[in-house]
Short mmCIF file of C-alpha atoms and ligand atoms in Angstrom, two decimals:
data_model
loop_
_atom_site.label_atom_id
_atom_site.label_comp_id
_atom_site.label_asym_id
_atom_site.label_seq_id
_atom_site.Cartn_x
_atom_site.Cartn_y
_atom_site.Cartn_z
CA MET A 1 0.00 0.00 0.00
CA GLU A 2 2.87 2.35 0.79
CA LYS A 3 4.48 1.76 -2.61
CA LEU A 4 1.15 2.29 -4.37
CA LYS A 5 0.67 5.64 -2.65
CA MET A 6 4.24 6.70 -3.41
CA ALA A 7 3.89 5.73 -7.09
CA TYR A 8 0.79 7.93 -7.43
CA HIS A 9 2.38 10.76 -5.44
CA TYR A 10 5.37 10.83 -7.81
CA GLY A 11 3.26 10.85 -10.96
CA ALA A 12 2.02 7.37 -11.95
CA ASP A 13 -1.43 7.33 -13.60
CA ALA A 14 -2.08 3.71 -12.72
CA VAL A 15 -0.62 0.88 -10.67
CA PHE A 16 -0.64 -2.82 -11.48
CA LEU A 17 -0.76 -4.85 -8.30
CA GLY A 18 -1.17 -8.39 -7.11
CA GLY A 19 -3.93 -9.80 -4.96
CA LYS A 20 -3.39 -12.90 -2.88
CA MET A 21 -4.16 -15.17 -5.85
CA PHE A 22 -3.36 -15.63 -9.53
CA ASN A 23 -0.56 -13.14 -9.94
CA LEU A 24 3.17 -12.98 -10.52
CA ARG A 25 3.95 -11.06 -7.39
CA ALA A 26 3.99 -13.89 -4.88
CA GLY A 27 6.79 -12.54 -2.71
CA SER A 28 5.90 -8.88 -2.57
CA HIS A 29 3.40 -8.50 0.26
CA ASN A 30 0.29 -8.72 -1.86
CA PHE A 31 -3.06 -7.10 -1.21
CA SER A 32 -5.79 -8.94 0.67
CA ASP A 33 -9.34 -8.53 -0.68
CA GLU A 34 -10.04 -5.73 1.82
CA GLU A 35 -6.75 -3.98 1.04
CA LEU A 36 -7.55 -4.21 -2.65
CA LYS A 37 -10.79 -2.36 -2.08
CA GLU A 38 -8.97 0.24 -0.01
CA ALA A 39 -6.40 0.66 -2.82
CA VAL A 40 -9.13 1.10 -5.44
CA ASP A 41 -10.98 3.70 -3.33
CA TYR A 42 -7.73 5.57 -2.65
CA ALA A 43 -6.78 5.57 -6.36
CA HIS A 44 -10.18 6.70 -7.56
CA GLU A 45 -10.27 9.54 -5.07
CA MET A 46 -7.05 10.78 -6.69
CA GLY A 47 -8.36 10.22 -10.23
CA LYS A 48 -5.92 7.31 -10.71
CA ARG A 49 -6.43 3.71 -11.80
CA VAL A 50 -5.76 0.23 -10.36
CA TYR A 51 -5.19 -2.89 -12.45
CA VAL A 52 -5.01 -6.32 -10.88
CA ALA A 53 -2.54 -8.92 -12.12
CA LEU A 54 -4.01 -12.36 -12.86
CA ASN A 55 -1.07 -13.38 -15.00
CA VAL A 56 -0.20 -16.84 -13.73
CA ILE A 57 -0.20 -19.80 -16.11
CA PRO A 58 -2.59 -21.89 -14.00
CA HIS A 59 -3.15 -25.63 -13.82
CA ASN A 60 -6.63 -27.21 -13.70
CA ASN A 61 -6.87 -27.29 -9.90
CA GLU A 62 -6.18 -23.56 -9.69
CA LEU A 63 -9.15 -22.49 -11.77
CA GLU A 64 -11.92 -23.23 -9.30
CA LEU A 65 -11.67 -20.02 -7.27
CA LEU A 66 -11.13 -17.76 -10.27
CA PRO A 67 -14.75 -16.92 -11.24
CA ASP A 68 -15.67 -15.68 -7.74
CA TYR A 69 -12.43 -13.74 -7.53
CA VAL A 70 -12.94 -11.85 -10.80
CA ILE A 71 -16.56 -11.12 -9.84
CA TYR A 72 -15.24 -9.61 -6.59
CA LEU A 73 -12.68 -7.51 -8.48
CA GLU A 74 -15.42 -6.10 -10.70
CA LYS A 75 -17.63 -5.40 -7.68
CA ILE A 76 -14.98 -3.29 -5.92
CA GLY A 77 -14.39 -1.29 -9.10
CA VAL A 78 -10.89 -2.25 -10.27
CA ASP A 79 -10.14 -0.63 -13.62
CA GLY A 80 -8.98 -3.78 -15.33
CA VAL A 81 -7.10 -7.04 -15.01
CA ILE A 82 -3.97 -8.32 -16.69
CA VAL A 83 -3.90 -11.91 -17.93
CA ALA A 84 -1.42 -14.14 -19.76
CA ASP A 85 -3.44 -17.31 -20.25
CA LEU A 86 -6.32 -17.88 -22.70
CA GLY A 87 -8.28 -19.88 -20.12
CA VAL A 88 -8.05 -17.08 -17.57
CA PHE A 89 -9.02 -14.63 -20.32
CA GLN A 90 -12.17 -16.64 -21.01
CA VAL A 91 -13.11 -16.89 -17.32
CA VAL A 92 -12.84 -13.09 -16.99
CA ARG A 93 -14.89 -12.60 -20.17
CA GLU A 94 -17.63 -15.05 -19.13
CA ASN A 95 -18.07 -13.65 -15.64
CA THR A 96 -17.42 -9.90 -15.90
CA ASP A 97 -17.14 -6.88 -18.15
CA LEU A 98 -13.70 -6.06 -16.77
CA ALA A 99 -11.24 -4.49 -19.20
CA ILE A 100 -8.46 -6.97 -19.99
CA SER A 101 -4.81 -6.23 -20.64
CA VAL A 102 -2.78 -9.08 -22.08
CA SER A 103 0.41 -9.58 -20.07
CA THR A 104 3.93 -9.48 -21.44
CA GLN A 105 4.08 -13.13 -20.30
CA ALA A 106 1.95 -13.90 -23.38
CA SER A 107 5.02 -12.91 -25.46
CA ASN A 108 3.33 -10.78 -28.11
CA THR A 109 6.02 -9.99 -30.65
CA ASN A 110 3.98 -9.65 -33.85
CA TRP A 111 0.92 -7.80 -35.18
CA ARG A 112 -1.01 -11.00 -35.92
CA SER A 113 -1.10 -12.09 -32.28
CA VAL A 114 -1.97 -8.55 -31.17
CA LYS A 115 -4.85 -8.51 -33.68
CA MET A 116 -6.03 -11.89 -32.42
CA TRP A 117 -6.20 -10.61 -28.83
CA LYS A 118 -8.09 -7.55 -30.05
CA ASP A 119 -10.60 -9.75 -31.89
CA LEU A 120 -11.06 -11.78 -28.71
CA GLY A 121 -11.95 -8.61 -26.81
CA ALA A 122 -8.75 -7.46 -25.11
CA ARG A 123 -8.54 -3.72 -24.50
CA ARG A 124 -4.75 -3.54 -24.27
CA VAL A 125 -1.73 -5.66 -25.10
CA VAL A 126 1.49 -5.31 -23.14
CA LEU A 127 4.06 -6.11 -25.78
CA ALA A 128 6.89 -8.57 -25.20
CA ARG A 129 10.13 -7.01 -24.03
CA GLU A 130 11.93 -8.96 -26.77
CA ILE A 131 10.88 -6.62 -29.57
CA SER A 132 12.40 -3.71 -31.51
CA LEU A 133 11.02 -0.19 -31.92
CA ASP A 134 10.59 -0.90 -35.66
CA ASN A 135 8.41 -3.89 -34.84
CA ILE A 136 6.32 -1.83 -32.43
CA ALA A 137 5.80 0.77 -35.19
CA GLU A 138 4.59 -1.95 -37.55
CA ILE A 139 2.21 -3.40 -34.95
CA ARG A 140 0.83 0.09 -34.23
CA ALA A 141 0.24 0.70 -37.96
CA LYS A 142 -1.37 -2.69 -38.64
CA VAL A 143 -3.55 -2.86 -35.50
CA PRO A 144 -4.44 0.79 -34.78
CA ASP A 145 -7.53 0.14 -32.67
CA ILE A 146 -6.06 -1.51 -29.60
CA GLU A 147 -4.13 0.04 -26.73
CA LEU A 148 -0.44 -0.86 -26.64
CA GLU A 149 1.70 -0.83 -23.54
CA VAL A 150 5.48 -1.19 -23.45
CA PHE A 151 7.95 -1.82 -20.66
CA VAL A 152 10.28 1.11 -20.27
CA HIS A 153 12.13 0.29 -17.09
CA GLY A 154 12.96 -2.58 -14.73
CA ALA A 155 14.36 -6.08 -14.45
CA MET A 156 14.81 -8.29 -17.50
CA CYS A 157 14.69 -12.07 -17.79
CA MET A 158 17.51 -13.87 -19.57
CA SER A 159 14.80 -16.09 -21.09
CA ILE A 160 11.74 -14.81 -22.96
CA SER A 161 9.99 -13.06 -20.07
CA GLY A 162 9.10 -15.59 -17.41
CA ARG A 163 9.21 -18.59 -19.75
CA CYS A 164 11.86 -20.18 -17.65
CA LEU A 165 12.11 -23.08 -15.23
CA LEU A 166 15.56 -22.31 -13.85
CA SER A 167 14.30 -21.06 -10.50
CA ASN A 168 11.66 -23.79 -10.31
CA TYR A 169 14.25 -26.49 -11.00
CA MET A 170 16.89 -25.18 -8.61
CA THR A 171 14.77 -23.98 -5.71
CA GLY A 172 11.21 -25.16 -6.28
CA ARG A 173 10.18 -21.51 -6.56
CA ASP A 174 8.03 -21.02 -9.65
CA ALA A 175 8.61 -17.98 -11.89
CA ASN A 176 5.15 -18.46 -13.34
CA ARG A 177 3.65 -18.04 -9.91
CA GLY A 178 5.61 -14.91 -9.14
CA ASP A 179 8.14 -16.59 -6.90
CA CYS A 180 11.28 -16.50 -9.04
CA ALA A 181 14.50 -16.72 -7.00
CA GLN A 182 16.35 -14.99 -9.89
CA SER A 183 18.64 -17.99 -10.25
CA CYS A 184 19.88 -16.59 -13.56
CA ARG A 185 21.81 -13.94 -11.67
CA TRP A 186 23.82 -16.35 -9.53
CA LYS A 187 27.47 -17.12 -10.04
CA TYR A 188 28.13 -20.44 -11.77
CA SER A 189 31.17 -22.77 -11.68
CA VAL A 190 32.22 -25.97 -13.41
CA VAL A 191 32.25 -29.33 -11.57
CA GLU A 192 33.92 -32.41 -13.07
CA GLU A 193 31.64 -35.37 -12.32
CA THR A 194 34.21 -37.57 -10.49
CA ARG A 195 35.23 -34.66 -8.24
CA PRO A 196 31.99 -33.63 -6.54
CA GLY A 197 32.31 -30.58 -4.35
CA GLU A 198 35.26 -29.17 -6.31
CA TYR A 199 33.98 -26.01 -7.88
CA MET A 200 36.25 -24.78 -10.60
CA PRO A 201 35.70 -21.12 -11.27
CA VAL A 202 35.25 -19.96 -14.83
CA TYR A 203 36.68 -16.54 -15.44
CA GLU A 204 35.36 -14.41 -18.20
CA ASP A 205 37.01 -11.42 -16.59
CA GLU A 206 38.20 -10.48 -13.12
CA HIS A 207 34.66 -10.63 -11.71
CA GLY A 208 33.88 -14.21 -12.76
CA THR A 209 31.30 -15.41 -15.25
CA TYR A 210 27.67 -14.52 -15.17
CA ILE A 211 26.45 -16.29 -18.26
CA PHE A 212 22.72 -15.81 -17.64
CA ASN A 213 22.88 -12.39 -16.07
CA SER A 214 20.91 -9.64 -17.82
CA LYS A 215 21.26 -5.97 -17.05
CA ASP A 216 18.14 -4.02 -16.11
CA LEU A 217 16.08 -2.21 -18.73
CA CYS A 218 16.22 1.60 -18.88
CA THR A 219 14.82 3.54 -21.83
CA ILE A 220 14.92 7.09 -20.50
CA GLU A 221 17.45 8.08 -23.19
CA ILE A 222 15.11 6.92 -26.01
CA ILE A 223 11.79 7.74 -24.38
CA ASP A 224 10.92 10.28 -27.11
CA LYS A 225 11.40 7.59 -29.77
CA ILE A 226 9.08 5.26 -27.84
CA LEU A 227 6.45 8.00 -27.48
CA ASP A 228 6.79 8.82 -31.20
CA LEU A 229 5.40 5.31 -31.85
CA GLY A 230 2.01 6.29 -30.45
CA VAL A 231 1.90 3.72 -27.65
CA ASP A 232 -0.78 4.24 -25.00
CA SER A 233 0.99 3.29 -21.82
CA LEU A 234 4.51 2.96 -20.43
CA LYS A 235 5.18 0.39 -17.75
CA ILE A 236 7.80 0.63 -15.03
CA GLU A 237 8.52 -2.66 -13.34
CA GLY A 238 8.74 -2.10 -9.60
CA ARG A 239 7.90 -5.52 -8.23
CA MET A 240 9.82 -6.22 -5.03
CA LYS A 241 11.51 -2.80 -5.15
CA GLY A 242 11.67 -0.22 -2.37
CA ILE A 243 9.81 3.09 -2.22
CA TYR A 244 12.86 5.12 -3.20
CA TYR A 245 13.38 3.11 -6.40
CA VAL A 246 9.69 3.20 -7.37
CA SER A 247 9.17 6.89 -6.61
CA ASN A 248 12.35 8.05 -8.28
CA ALA A 249 11.83 6.03 -11.47
CA VAL A 250 8.21 7.21 -11.75
CA LYS A 251 9.25 10.84 -11.17
CA MET A 252 11.90 10.79 -13.91
CA TYR A 253 9.70 9.14 -16.56
CA ARG A 254 6.78 11.42 -15.59
CA GLU A 255 9.02 14.45 -16.11
CA ALA A 256 10.23 13.13 -19.47
CA VAL A 257 6.68 12.32 -20.67
CA ASP A 258 5.36 15.72 -19.57
CA LYS A 259 8.23 17.39 -21.39
CA TYR A 260 7.42 15.39 -24.52
CA ASN A 261 3.72 16.26 -24.29
CA SER A 262 4.55 19.95 -23.89
CA GLY A 263 5.88 19.90 -27.47
CA GLU A 264 9.30 21.18 -26.37
CA TYR A 265 11.09 17.92 -25.77
CA GLU A 266 14.76 18.03 -25.00
CA TYR A 267 16.60 15.14 -23.36
CA ASN A 268 17.77 15.99 -19.87
CA PRO A 269 20.87 14.00 -18.77
CA LYS A 270 19.77 14.52 -15.17
CA TRP A 271 17.03 11.89 -15.72
CA LEU A 272 19.53 9.06 -16.19
CA GLU A 273 21.77 10.38 -13.44
CA GLU A 274 18.83 10.35 -11.03
CA ILE A 275 17.72 6.90 -12.15
CA LYS A 276 21.21 5.62 -11.36
CA SER A 277 20.92 7.07 -7.87
CA THR A 278 18.77 4.09 -6.83
CA SER A 279 19.72 0.43 -6.70
CA ASN A 280 20.44 -1.05 -10.15
CA ARG A 281 22.36 -3.81 -11.89
CA SER A 282 23.61 -1.61 -14.78
CA TYR A 283 21.30 -0.61 -17.57
CA THR A 284 20.56 -1.72 -21.11
CA GLN A 285 18.01 -0.65 -23.72
CA GLY A 286 17.20 -4.32 -24.23
CA PHE A 287 15.86 -5.31 -27.65
CA TYR A 288 14.42 -1.93 -28.60
CA ASN A 289 17.33 -1.00 -30.88
CA GLY A 290 17.41 -4.44 -32.48
CA GLN A 291 18.91 -7.74 -31.47
CA PRO A 292 21.18 -7.08 -28.49
CA GLY A 293 24.60 -8.45 -29.22
CA GLU A 294 28.10 -7.96 -27.99
CA GLU A 295 27.87 -4.28 -28.74
CA ALA A 296 24.68 -3.73 -26.77
CA ASN A 297 26.45 -5.26 -23.80
CA ASN A 298 23.23 -6.74 -22.58
CA TYR A 299 24.48 -8.93 -19.82
CA ASN A 300 25.88 -7.91 -16.48
CA ASP A 301 29.40 -8.93 -15.55
CA ARG A 302 28.71 -9.22 -11.83
CA ASN A 303 25.72 -9.89 -9.63
CA SER A 304 26.04 -6.88 -7.37
CA TYR A 305 23.85 -3.79 -7.29
CA SER A 306 25.04 -0.19 -7.37
CA GLN A 307 23.49 3.12 -6.41
CA THR A 308 24.77 6.64 -5.73
CA HIS A 309 22.23 7.64 -3.06
CA GLN A 310 20.50 6.01 -0.15
CA LEU A 311 17.05 6.71 1.29
CA VAL A 312 17.34 7.72 4.94
CA ALA A 313 13.81 8.87 5.78
CA LYS A 314 10.35 9.51 4.47
CA ILE A 315 8.19 12.41 5.58
CA GLU A 316 5.38 10.50 7.23
CA GLU A 317 3.27 13.47 8.23
CA LYS A 318 3.28 17.25 8.16
CA LEU A 319 2.66 18.27 11.78
CA GLY A 320 2.76 22.06 11.47
CA GLU A 321 4.01 24.93 9.30
CA ASN A 322 7.63 23.61 9.20
CA GLU A 323 7.34 20.61 11.51
CA TYR A 324 7.44 17.06 10.17
CA LEU A 325 7.26 13.50 11.44
CA LEU A 326 9.96 11.43 9.75
CA ALA A 327 9.94 7.65 9.38
CA ILE A 328 13.63 6.71 9.56
CA ARG A 329 14.80 4.06 7.06
CA ASN A 330 18.58 4.27 7.58
CA ARG A 331 20.55 5.66 10.54
CA VAL A 332 20.91 9.46 10.40
CA VAL A 333 22.89 11.93 12.50
CA THR A 334 22.11 15.54 13.31
CA GLY A 335 24.22 17.92 11.19
CA GLU A 336 24.39 15.60 8.16
CA THR A 337 24.02 17.13 4.71
CA LEU A 338 21.01 15.49 3.08
CA GLU A 339 18.67 16.04 0.12
CA ILE A 340 14.89 16.19 0.09
CA ILE A 341 13.10 14.79 -2.94
CA THR A 342 9.69 16.13 -3.91
CA PRO A 343 7.44 14.99 -6.79
CA ILE A 344 8.35 18.02 -8.88
CA GLY A 345 11.69 19.84 -9.15
CA ASP A 346 15.29 19.12 -8.21
CA PRO A 347 16.35 17.69 -4.84
CA ARG A 348 16.88 20.33 -2.18
CA VAL A 349 19.91 20.24 0.10
CA ILE A 350 19.38 20.51 3.88
CA THR A 351 21.43 20.14 7.02
CA LEU A 352 19.60 17.76 9.32
CA PRO A 353 18.57 19.72 12.43
CA LYS A 354 18.08 18.39 15.95
CA MET A 355 15.60 15.54 16.11
CA THR A 356 13.02 14.61 18.71
CA LEU A 357 12.59 10.86 19.01
CA VAL A 358 8.95 9.86 19.32
CA THR A 359 8.61 7.16 21.98
CA LYS A 360 5.74 5.58 23.84
CA GLY A 361 6.82 7.41 27.02
CA LYS A 362 8.32 10.89 26.91
CA ASP A 363 9.72 12.21 23.62
CA GLU A 364 13.45 12.96 23.82
CA GLU A 365 15.91 15.03 21.84
CA VAL A 366 18.49 12.84 20.04
CA GLU A 367 21.65 13.31 17.98
CA PHE A 368 21.01 10.24 15.82
CA ALA A 369 18.07 8.07 14.85
CA ASN A 370 17.96 4.40 13.88
CA PRO A 371 15.89 2.60 11.21
CA ASN A 372 12.22 2.00 12.04
CA SER A 373 12.09 4.89 14.51
CA PHE A 374 10.06 8.08 14.15
CA VAL A 375 11.43 11.57 14.85
CA LYS A 376 10.04 15.08 14.74
CA VAL A 377 12.09 17.81 13.04
CA ILE A 378 11.73 21.45 12.05
CA ILE A 379 12.77 22.06 8.42
CA GLU A 380 12.00 25.17 6.41
CA GLY A 381 10.99 24.85 2.78
CA GLY A 382 7.36 23.77 2.51
CA PHE A 383 7.57 20.00 2.20
CA GLU A 384 4.75 17.46 2.21
CA ALA A 385 4.02 13.96 3.45
CA MET A 386 5.63 11.32 1.16
CA ASP A 387 8.58 13.55 0.25
CA MET A 388 11.80 11.57 0.77
CA ILE A 389 15.14 12.38 2.37
CA ARG A 390 18.34 10.81 0.99
CA ARG A 391 22.11 10.95 1.40
CA LYS A 392 24.85 10.76 -1.19
CA MET A 393 26.82 7.56 -0.73
S1 SF4 B 401 15.44 -17.19 -13.25
FE1 SF4 B 401 15.92 -15.31 -14.37
S2 SF4 B 401 15.28 -15.73 -16.48
FE2 SF4 B 401 14.26 -17.24 -15.17
S3 SF4 B 401 12.26 -16.32 -14.72
FE3 SF4 B 401 13.67 -15.77 -13.05
S4 SF4 B 401 14.49 -13.71 -13.64
FE4 SF4 B 401 13.57 -14.67 -15.49
#
């Protein structure tokens, strides 16, 4: 719920989320039925939309509960569902009038399959990530009367999105039920079969070999070219990510899209710089410029993450003119130079003033605050709840 609110606050028009069933977000604290209703009411009050992911590839025994579930989703007013499987598509069609988006898991790479989904009654198709901008242009031209959505940012699979049993085989965690352990990003060695337990490292370079290890997708540098194609929706993948990552990515793409829509588009290098400030595994433009080869440097040569900034607190509540309640996410010390991020505009530099720790007993003035604590501070500058405070690392 917190991530949903932050995504809207920083400029998202809609959020795709997972309920407790039938989605690919098994590990990311999904929404109960009551929370789903709360999310829908919250979104609609802000003029935003909520789509519910039903994009598992189910087996027979998983279908029984589906009709009642989709009827419930329609009753609480969700704006649409996202499906990958024809059977699920039919259950939604037979039981509701919900708008249906076809998931990227359905691997739509050509105009014929997009047209087929349109003829079946889909409102939108989320195109496969494994597709070039030229192919998107052709699909748009040949099937003009369906909404198209493209991924612009987030994790990539080393297989065709989600069509992979690596995690399932190695850990029993099923990628097609949203529980992928991301086994493709692990470090692999060679074992000779008569010497079990002797792991011989394979060195591609000084970091090792990460043969299955894709970089993350980032299209901010070509966002104008994507918008030129006339697509209807841009998707940022934020599954399992923190609020800083989600908010910051949404803010940068929002700014770029608004600039494009103003008719005075000019690429701003700050967008990429800011995107790199949150946790990432190096970026690629994936398949959009054609088949990624050596040159596109599509795989990552290590399995670590990098970032230039760290979230230290979120403004939980505005208590008075310049007084705020901060939810501390990483240890902070009075006197530190920090930056406050707001939905619009550049980060603003502050020196962290004295803090008052909020406790169950008597509040006390403190020099430092630890994660999961709440402090009150006085900061001038007109900030709001959900603004974030970060430090340069
Ligand atoms: S193991 Fe890697 S390639 Fe396979 S589904 Fe998970 S993220 Fe995708």
